[in-house]
Tab-separated table of C-alpha atoms and ligand atoms in Angstrom:
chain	number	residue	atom	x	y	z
A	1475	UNK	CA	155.313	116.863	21.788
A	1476	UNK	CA	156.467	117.801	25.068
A	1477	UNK	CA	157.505	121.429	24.371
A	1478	UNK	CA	154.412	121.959	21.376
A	1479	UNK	CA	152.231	120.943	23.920
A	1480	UNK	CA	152.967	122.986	26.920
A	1481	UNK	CA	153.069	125.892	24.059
A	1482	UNK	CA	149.792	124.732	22.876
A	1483	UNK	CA	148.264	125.375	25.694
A	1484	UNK	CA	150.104	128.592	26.195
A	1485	UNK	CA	149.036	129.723	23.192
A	1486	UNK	CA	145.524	128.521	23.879
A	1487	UNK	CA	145.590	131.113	26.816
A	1488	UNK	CA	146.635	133.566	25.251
A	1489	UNK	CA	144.246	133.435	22.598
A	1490	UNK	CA	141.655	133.697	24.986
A	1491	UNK	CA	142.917	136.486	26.991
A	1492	UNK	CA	143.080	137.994	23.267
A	1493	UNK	CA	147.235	138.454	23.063
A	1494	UNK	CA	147.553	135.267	20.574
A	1495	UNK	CA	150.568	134.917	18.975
A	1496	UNK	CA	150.875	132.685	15.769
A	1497	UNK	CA	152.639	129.540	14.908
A	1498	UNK	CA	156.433	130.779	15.521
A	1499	UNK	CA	156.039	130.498	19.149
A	1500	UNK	CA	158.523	127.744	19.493
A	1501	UNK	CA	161.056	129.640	17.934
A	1502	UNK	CA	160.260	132.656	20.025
A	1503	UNK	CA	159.914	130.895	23.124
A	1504	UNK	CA	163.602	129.399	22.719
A	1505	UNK	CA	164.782	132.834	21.902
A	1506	UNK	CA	163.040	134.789	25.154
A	1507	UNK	CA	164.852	131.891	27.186
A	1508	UNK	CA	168.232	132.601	25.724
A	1509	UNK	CA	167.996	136.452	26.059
A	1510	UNK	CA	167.587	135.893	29.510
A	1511	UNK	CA	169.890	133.737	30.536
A	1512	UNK	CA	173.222	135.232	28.129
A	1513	UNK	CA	174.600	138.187	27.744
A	1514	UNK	CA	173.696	138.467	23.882
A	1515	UNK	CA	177.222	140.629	23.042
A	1516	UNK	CA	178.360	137.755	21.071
A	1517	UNK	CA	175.446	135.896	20.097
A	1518	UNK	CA	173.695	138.905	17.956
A	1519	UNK	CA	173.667	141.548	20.221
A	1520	UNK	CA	170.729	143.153	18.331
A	1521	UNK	CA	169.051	140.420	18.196
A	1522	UNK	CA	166.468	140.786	20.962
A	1523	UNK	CA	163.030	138.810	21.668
A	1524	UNK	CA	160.941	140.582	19.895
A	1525	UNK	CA	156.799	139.516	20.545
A	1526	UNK	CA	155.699	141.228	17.609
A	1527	UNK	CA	158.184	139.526	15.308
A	1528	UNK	CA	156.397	136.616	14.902
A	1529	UNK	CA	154.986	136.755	11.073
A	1530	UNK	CA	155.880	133.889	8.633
A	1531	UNK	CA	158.697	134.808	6.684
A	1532	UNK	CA	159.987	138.047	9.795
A	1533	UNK	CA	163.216	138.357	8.341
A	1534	UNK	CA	164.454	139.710	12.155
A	1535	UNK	CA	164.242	136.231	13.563
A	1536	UNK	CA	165.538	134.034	11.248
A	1537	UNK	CA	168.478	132.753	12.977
A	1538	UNK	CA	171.714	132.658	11.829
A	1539	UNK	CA	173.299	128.718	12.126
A	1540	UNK	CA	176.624	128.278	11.771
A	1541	UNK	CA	177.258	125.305	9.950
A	1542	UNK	CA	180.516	123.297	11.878
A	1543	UNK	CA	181.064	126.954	12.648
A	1544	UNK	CA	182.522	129.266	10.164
A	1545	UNK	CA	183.318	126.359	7.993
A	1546	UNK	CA	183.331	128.678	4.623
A	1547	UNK	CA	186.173	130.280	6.081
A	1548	UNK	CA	188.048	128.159	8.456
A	1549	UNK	CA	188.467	124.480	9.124
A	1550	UNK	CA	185.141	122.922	10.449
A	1551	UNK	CA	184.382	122.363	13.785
A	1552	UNK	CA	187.687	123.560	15.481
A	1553	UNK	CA	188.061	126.902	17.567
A	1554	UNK	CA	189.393	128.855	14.550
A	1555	UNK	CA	186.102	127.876	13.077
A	1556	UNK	CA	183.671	128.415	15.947
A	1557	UNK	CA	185.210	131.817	17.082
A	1558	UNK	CA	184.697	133.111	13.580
A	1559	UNK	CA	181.207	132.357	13.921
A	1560	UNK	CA	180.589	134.170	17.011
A	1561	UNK	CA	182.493	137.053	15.221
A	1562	UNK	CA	180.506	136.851	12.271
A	1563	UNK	CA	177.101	137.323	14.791
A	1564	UNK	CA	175.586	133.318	14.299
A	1565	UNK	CA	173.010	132.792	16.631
A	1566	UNK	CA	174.029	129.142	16.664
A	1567	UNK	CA	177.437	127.488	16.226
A	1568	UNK	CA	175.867	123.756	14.831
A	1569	UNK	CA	178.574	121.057	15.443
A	1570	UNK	CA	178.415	117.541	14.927
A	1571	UNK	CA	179.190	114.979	17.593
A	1572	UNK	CA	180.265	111.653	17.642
A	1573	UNK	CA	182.162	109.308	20.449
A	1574	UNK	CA	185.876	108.223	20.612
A	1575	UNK	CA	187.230	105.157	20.886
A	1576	UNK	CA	187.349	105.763	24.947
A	1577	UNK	CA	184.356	107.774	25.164
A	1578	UNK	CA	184.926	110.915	24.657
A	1579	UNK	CA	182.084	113.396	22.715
A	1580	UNK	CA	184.142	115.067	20.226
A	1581	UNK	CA	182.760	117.640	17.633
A	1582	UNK	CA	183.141	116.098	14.149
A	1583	UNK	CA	181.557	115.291	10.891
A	1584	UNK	CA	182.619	112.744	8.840
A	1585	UNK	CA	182.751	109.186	9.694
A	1586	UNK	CA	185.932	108.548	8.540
A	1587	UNK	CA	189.019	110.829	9.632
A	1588	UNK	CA	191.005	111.132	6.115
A	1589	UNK	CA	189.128	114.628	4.442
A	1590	UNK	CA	189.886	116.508	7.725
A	1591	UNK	CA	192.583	115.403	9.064
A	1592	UNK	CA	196.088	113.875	8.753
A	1593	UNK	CA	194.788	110.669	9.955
A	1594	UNK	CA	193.088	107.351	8.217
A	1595	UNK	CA	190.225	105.132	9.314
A	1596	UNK	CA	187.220	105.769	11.233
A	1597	UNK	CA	186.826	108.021	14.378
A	1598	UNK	CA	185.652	105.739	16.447
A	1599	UNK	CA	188.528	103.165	16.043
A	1600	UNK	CA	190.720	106.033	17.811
A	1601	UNK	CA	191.060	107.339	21.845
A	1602	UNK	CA	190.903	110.680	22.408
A	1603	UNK	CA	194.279	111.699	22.581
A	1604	UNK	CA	194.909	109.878	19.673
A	1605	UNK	CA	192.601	112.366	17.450
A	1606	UNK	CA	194.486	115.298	19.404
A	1607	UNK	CA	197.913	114.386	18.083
A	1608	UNK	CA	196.028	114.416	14.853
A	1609	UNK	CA	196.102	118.087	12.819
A	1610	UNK	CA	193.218	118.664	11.855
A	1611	UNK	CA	193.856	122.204	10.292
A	1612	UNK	CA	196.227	122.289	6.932
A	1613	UNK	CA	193.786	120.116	4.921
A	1614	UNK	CA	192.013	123.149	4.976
A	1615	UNK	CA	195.241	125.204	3.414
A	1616	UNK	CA	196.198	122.802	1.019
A	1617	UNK	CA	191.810	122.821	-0.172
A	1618	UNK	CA	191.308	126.492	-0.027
A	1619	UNK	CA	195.033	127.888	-0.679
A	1620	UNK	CA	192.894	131.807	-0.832
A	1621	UNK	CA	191.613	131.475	2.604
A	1622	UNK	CA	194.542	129.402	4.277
A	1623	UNK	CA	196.301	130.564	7.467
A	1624	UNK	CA	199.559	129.094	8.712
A	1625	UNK	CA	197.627	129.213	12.623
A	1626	UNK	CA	195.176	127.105	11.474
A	1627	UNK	CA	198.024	123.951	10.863
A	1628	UNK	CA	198.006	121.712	13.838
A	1629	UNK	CA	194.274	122.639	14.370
A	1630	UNK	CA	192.927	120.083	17.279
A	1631	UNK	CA	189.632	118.141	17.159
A	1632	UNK	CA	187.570	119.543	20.243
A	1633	UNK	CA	185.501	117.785	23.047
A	1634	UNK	CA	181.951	119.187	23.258
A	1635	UNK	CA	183.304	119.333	26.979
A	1636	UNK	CA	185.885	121.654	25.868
A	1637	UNK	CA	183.923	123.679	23.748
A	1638	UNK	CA	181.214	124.328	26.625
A	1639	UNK	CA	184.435	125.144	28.697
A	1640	UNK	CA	185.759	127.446	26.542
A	1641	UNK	CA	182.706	129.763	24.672
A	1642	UNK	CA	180.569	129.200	27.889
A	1643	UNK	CA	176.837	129.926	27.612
A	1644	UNK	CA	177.357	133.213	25.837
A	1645	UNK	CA	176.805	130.734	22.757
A	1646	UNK	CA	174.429	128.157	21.594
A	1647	UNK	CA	174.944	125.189	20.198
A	1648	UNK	CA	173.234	122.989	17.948
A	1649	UNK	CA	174.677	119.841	18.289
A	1650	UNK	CA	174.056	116.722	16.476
A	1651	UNK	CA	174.099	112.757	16.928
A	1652	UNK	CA	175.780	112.017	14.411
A	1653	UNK	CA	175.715	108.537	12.864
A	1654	UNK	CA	174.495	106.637	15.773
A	1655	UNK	CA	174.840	103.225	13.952
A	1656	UNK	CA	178.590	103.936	14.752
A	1657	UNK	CA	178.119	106.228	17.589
A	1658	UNK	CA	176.386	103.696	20.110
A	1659	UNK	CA	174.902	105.263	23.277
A	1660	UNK	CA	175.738	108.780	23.139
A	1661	UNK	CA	172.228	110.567	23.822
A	1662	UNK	CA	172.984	109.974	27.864
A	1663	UNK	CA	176.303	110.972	28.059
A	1664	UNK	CA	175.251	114.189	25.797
A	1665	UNK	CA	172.183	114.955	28.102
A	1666	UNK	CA	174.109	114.447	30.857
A	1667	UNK	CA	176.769	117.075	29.617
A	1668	UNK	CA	174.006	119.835	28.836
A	1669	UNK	CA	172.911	119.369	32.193
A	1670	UNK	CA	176.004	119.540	33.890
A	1671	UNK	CA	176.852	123.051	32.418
A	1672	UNK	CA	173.324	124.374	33.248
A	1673	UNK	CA	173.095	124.743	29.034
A	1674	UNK	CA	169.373	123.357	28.557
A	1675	UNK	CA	168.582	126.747	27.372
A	1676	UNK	CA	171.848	126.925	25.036
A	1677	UNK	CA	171.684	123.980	22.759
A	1678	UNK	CA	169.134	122.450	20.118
A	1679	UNK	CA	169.773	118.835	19.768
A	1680	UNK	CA	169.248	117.537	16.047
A	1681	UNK	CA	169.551	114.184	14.425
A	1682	UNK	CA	168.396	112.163	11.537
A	1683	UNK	CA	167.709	109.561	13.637
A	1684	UNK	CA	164.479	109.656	15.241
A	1685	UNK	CA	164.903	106.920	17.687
A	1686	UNK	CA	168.226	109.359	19.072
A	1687	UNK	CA	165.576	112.318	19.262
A	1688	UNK	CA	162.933	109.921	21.105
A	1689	UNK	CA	165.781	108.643	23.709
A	1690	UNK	CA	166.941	111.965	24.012
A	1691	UNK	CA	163.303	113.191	24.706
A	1692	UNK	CA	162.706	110.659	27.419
A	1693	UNK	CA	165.637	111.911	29.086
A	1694	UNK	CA	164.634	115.330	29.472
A	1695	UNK	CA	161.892	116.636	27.788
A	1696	UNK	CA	162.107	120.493	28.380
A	1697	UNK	CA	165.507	119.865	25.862
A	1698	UNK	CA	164.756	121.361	22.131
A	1699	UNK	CA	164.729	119.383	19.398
A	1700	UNK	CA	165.479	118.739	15.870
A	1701	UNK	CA	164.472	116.250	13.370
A	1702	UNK	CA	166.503	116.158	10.217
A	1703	UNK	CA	164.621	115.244	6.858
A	1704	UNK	CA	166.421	113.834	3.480
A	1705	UNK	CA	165.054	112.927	0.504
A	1706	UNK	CA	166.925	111.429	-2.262
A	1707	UNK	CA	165.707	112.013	-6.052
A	1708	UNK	CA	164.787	108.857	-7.893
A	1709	UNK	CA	166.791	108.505	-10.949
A	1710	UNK	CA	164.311	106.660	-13.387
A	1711	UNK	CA	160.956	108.606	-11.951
A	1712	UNK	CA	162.330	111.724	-10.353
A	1713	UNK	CA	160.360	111.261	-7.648
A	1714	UNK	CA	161.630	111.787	-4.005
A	1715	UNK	CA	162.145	109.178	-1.722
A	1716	UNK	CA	162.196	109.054	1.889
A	1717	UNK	CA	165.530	108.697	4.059
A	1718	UNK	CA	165.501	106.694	7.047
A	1719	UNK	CA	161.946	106.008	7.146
A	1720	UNK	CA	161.205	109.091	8.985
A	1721	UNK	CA	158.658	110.999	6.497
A	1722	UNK	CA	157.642	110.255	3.139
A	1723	UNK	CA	158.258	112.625	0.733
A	1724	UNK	CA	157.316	116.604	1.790
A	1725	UNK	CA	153.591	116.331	-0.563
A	1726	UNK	CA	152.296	113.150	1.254
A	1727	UNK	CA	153.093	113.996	4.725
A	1728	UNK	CA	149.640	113.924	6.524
A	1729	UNK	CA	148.943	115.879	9.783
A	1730	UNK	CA	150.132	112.178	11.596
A	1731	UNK	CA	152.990	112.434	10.266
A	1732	UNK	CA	153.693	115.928	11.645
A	1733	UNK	CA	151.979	115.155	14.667
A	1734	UNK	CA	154.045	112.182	15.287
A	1735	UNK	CA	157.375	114.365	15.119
A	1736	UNK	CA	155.774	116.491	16.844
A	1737	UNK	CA	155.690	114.546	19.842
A	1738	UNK	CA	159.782	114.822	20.410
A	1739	UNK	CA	160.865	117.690	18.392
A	1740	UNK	CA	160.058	121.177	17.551
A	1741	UNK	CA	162.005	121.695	14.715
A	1742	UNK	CA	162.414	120.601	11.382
A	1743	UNK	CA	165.725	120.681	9.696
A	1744	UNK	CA	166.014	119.553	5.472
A	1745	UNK	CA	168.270	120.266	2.713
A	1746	UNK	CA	166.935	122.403	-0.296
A	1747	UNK	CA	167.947	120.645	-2.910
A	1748	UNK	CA	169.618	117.420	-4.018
A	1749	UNK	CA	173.072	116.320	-4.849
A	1750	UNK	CA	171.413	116.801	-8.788
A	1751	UNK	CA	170.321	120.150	-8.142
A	1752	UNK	CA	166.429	119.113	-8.170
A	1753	UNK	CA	165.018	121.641	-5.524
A	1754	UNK	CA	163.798	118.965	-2.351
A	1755	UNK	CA	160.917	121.876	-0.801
A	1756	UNK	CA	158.910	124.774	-1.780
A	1757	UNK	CA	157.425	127.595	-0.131
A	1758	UNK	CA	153.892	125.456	0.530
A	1759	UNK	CA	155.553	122.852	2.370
A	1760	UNK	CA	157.826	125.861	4.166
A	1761	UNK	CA	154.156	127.259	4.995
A	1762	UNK	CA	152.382	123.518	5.893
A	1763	UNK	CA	155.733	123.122	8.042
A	1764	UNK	CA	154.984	126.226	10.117
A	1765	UNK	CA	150.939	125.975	10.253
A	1766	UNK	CA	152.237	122.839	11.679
A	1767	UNK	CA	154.399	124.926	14.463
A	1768	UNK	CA	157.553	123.679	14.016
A	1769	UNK	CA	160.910	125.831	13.296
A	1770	UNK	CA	161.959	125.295	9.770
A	1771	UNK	CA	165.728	125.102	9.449
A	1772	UNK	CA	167.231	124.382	5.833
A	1773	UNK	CA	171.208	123.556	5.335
A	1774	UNK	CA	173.138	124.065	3.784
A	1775	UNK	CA	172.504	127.599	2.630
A	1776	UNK	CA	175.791	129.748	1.173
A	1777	UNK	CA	174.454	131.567	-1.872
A	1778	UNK	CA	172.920	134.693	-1.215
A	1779	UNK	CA	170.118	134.782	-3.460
A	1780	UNK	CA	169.026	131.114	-2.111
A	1781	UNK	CA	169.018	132.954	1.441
A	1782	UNK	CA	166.395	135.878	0.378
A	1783	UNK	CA	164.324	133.514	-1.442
A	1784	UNK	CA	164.340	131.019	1.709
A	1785	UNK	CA	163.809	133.768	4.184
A	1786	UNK	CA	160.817	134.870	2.103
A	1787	UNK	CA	159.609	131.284	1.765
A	1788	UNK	CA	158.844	131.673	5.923
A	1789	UNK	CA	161.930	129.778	7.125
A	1790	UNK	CA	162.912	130.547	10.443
A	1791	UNK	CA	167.195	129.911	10.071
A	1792	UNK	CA	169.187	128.808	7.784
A	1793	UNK	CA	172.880	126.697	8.128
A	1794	UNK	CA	175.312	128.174	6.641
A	1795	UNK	CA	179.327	127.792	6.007
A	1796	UNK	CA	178.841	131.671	5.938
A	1797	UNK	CA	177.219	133.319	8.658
A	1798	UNK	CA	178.763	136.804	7.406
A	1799	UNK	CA	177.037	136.082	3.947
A	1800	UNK	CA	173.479	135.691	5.979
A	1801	UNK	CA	174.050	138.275	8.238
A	1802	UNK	CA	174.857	140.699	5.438
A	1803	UNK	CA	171.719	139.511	3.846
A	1804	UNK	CA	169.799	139.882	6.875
A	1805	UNK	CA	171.024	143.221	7.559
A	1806	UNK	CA	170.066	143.969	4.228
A	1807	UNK	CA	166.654	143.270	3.903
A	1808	UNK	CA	165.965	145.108	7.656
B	2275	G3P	O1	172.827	119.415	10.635
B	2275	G3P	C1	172.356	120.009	9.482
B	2275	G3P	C2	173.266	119.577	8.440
B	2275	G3P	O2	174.527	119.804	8.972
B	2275	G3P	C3	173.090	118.132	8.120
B	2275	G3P	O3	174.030	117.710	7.245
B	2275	G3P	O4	175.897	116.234	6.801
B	2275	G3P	O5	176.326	118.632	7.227
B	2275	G3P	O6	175.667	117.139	9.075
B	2275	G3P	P1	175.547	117.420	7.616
B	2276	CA	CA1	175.317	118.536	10.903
């Protein structure tokens, strides 16, 4: 991997000059970058690089991800949502990101418009300023009548465009391609954006699709990167079963298999459990993932006690529809 092995041999120097660090370095290294180039006020203002945190399991750098932004407490992946987040101290605002009918990389999760919107029918089928006429706010108020907020009706889908525009690189953003059987072609435009802004340093790309992490990779290297994991729970055997084709399940992955991620990303990204409830990872694989130097990122994290077991597991961030939850929890066990 591009990034591993640059810090591989980083690390290999430093070893010998007897200031080694251990296997969060990736993590670490993203995080120096970022304190230097943003003025950290929004984006944890406390949280600065810090070379000695760098133990498995340091509950001062796991990083707060918020998951389509404050998405516990306002409707996902528009403004009201994202500027929660920054308020609530998330390191990351995590959006996903798919293509318009014309083009356009818009932040958005489902493939289908209907749950979050007063639309029908897929995204892509629709231009840009189609989805904008759309609101994509009072779903949330009729759902989740406690937390509803007559500003949030008329809520807009937003352009990644926009949403550099607007938060600047002040924030970080961990943006995913999102259904790229639908979403032809996007890893250009996308690396072309983050380039254009200067925001290399700001954004983690993820994706469950490894050949969208491997184009993305060949387009610029230096960019970080994600690989998401799934495994599904077999009904008859209860076994877990691979998603995509991109790992087997967490006890047979082999050092190849790592070191084949490896070679475009530097982070690994899973759920915890399944739809069933059947717990996905443990703290060994949390462990073999790190001795394997990658950043360990599980989603979709919202109950507390789940969050200090995690962070004691050796995870190095968490999603979350409530970064306030996390950074309470955080704050907590400092
Ligand atoms: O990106 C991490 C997590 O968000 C993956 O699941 O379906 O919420 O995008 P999803
Ligand atoms: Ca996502």
């Amino acid at each position: 991997m591009k990034k591993q092995y640059v810090l591989s041999i980083i690390l290999l120097a430093g070893i010998l000059s007897g200031c080694g660090n251990d296997n969060n370095d990736n993590e670490n290294n993203l995080n120096s970058q970022n304190d230097d180039n943003q003025e950290p006020a929004e984006v944890n203002a406390d949280d600065t690089d810090n070379n000695d945190a760098t133990e498995a399991g340091d509950q001062e750098d796991v990083k707060i991800i918020a998951h389509r932004g404050a998405s516990g407490h306002a409707p996902e992946s528009t403004t009201y949502a994202i500027d929660q987040a920054i308020e609530m101290n998330a390191d990351w605002i995590e959006l996903d990101i798919q293509i318009t009918e014309d083009g356009h990389l818009v932040a958005f999760h489902d493939d289908e418009i209907s749950r979050t919107s007063d639309g029908e029918g897929e995204i892509g089928d629709y231009t840009l300023a189609e989805l904008q006429e759309l609101d994509s706010g009072s779903w949330f108020n009729e759902e989740y009548p406690d937390k509803a907020d007559a500003a949030f009706a008329g809520a807009e889908i937003l352009t990644l465009e926009e949403i550099f525009d607007t938060y600047g690189s002040e924030v970080n953003y961990y943006i995913e391609t999102k259904s790229t059987y639908l979403n032809e072609d996007m890893e250009e435009p996308m690396v072309e954006m983050v380039e254009n802004f200067g925001y290399e340093e700001n954004v983690i790309i993820q994706s469950f699709h490894q050949d969208s992490l491997e184009t993305i990779s060949e387009l610029n290297d230096e960019l970080t990167l994600v690989q998401l994991l799934w495994w599904e729970v077999d009904e008859e055997t209860g076994e877990l079963n691979e998603w995509l084709d991109i790992t087997p399940a967490p006890n047979d992955m082999t050092d190849e298999d790592f070191e084949t991620i490896g070679d475009y990303a530097d982070g690994l990204g899973m759920h915890l459990d399944y739809y069933d409830g059947t717990e996905v990872i443990d703290e060994a694989f949390v462990q073999t993932m790190r001795d394997h130097d990658f950043m360990v990122h599980v989603y979709t994290i919202n109950d507390e006690e789940d969050m200090e077991r995690l962070i004691d597991w050796g995870v190095t961030g968490l999603f979350t529809d409530f970064p306030d939850r996390l950074d309470n929890v955080l704050q907590n066990l400092n």
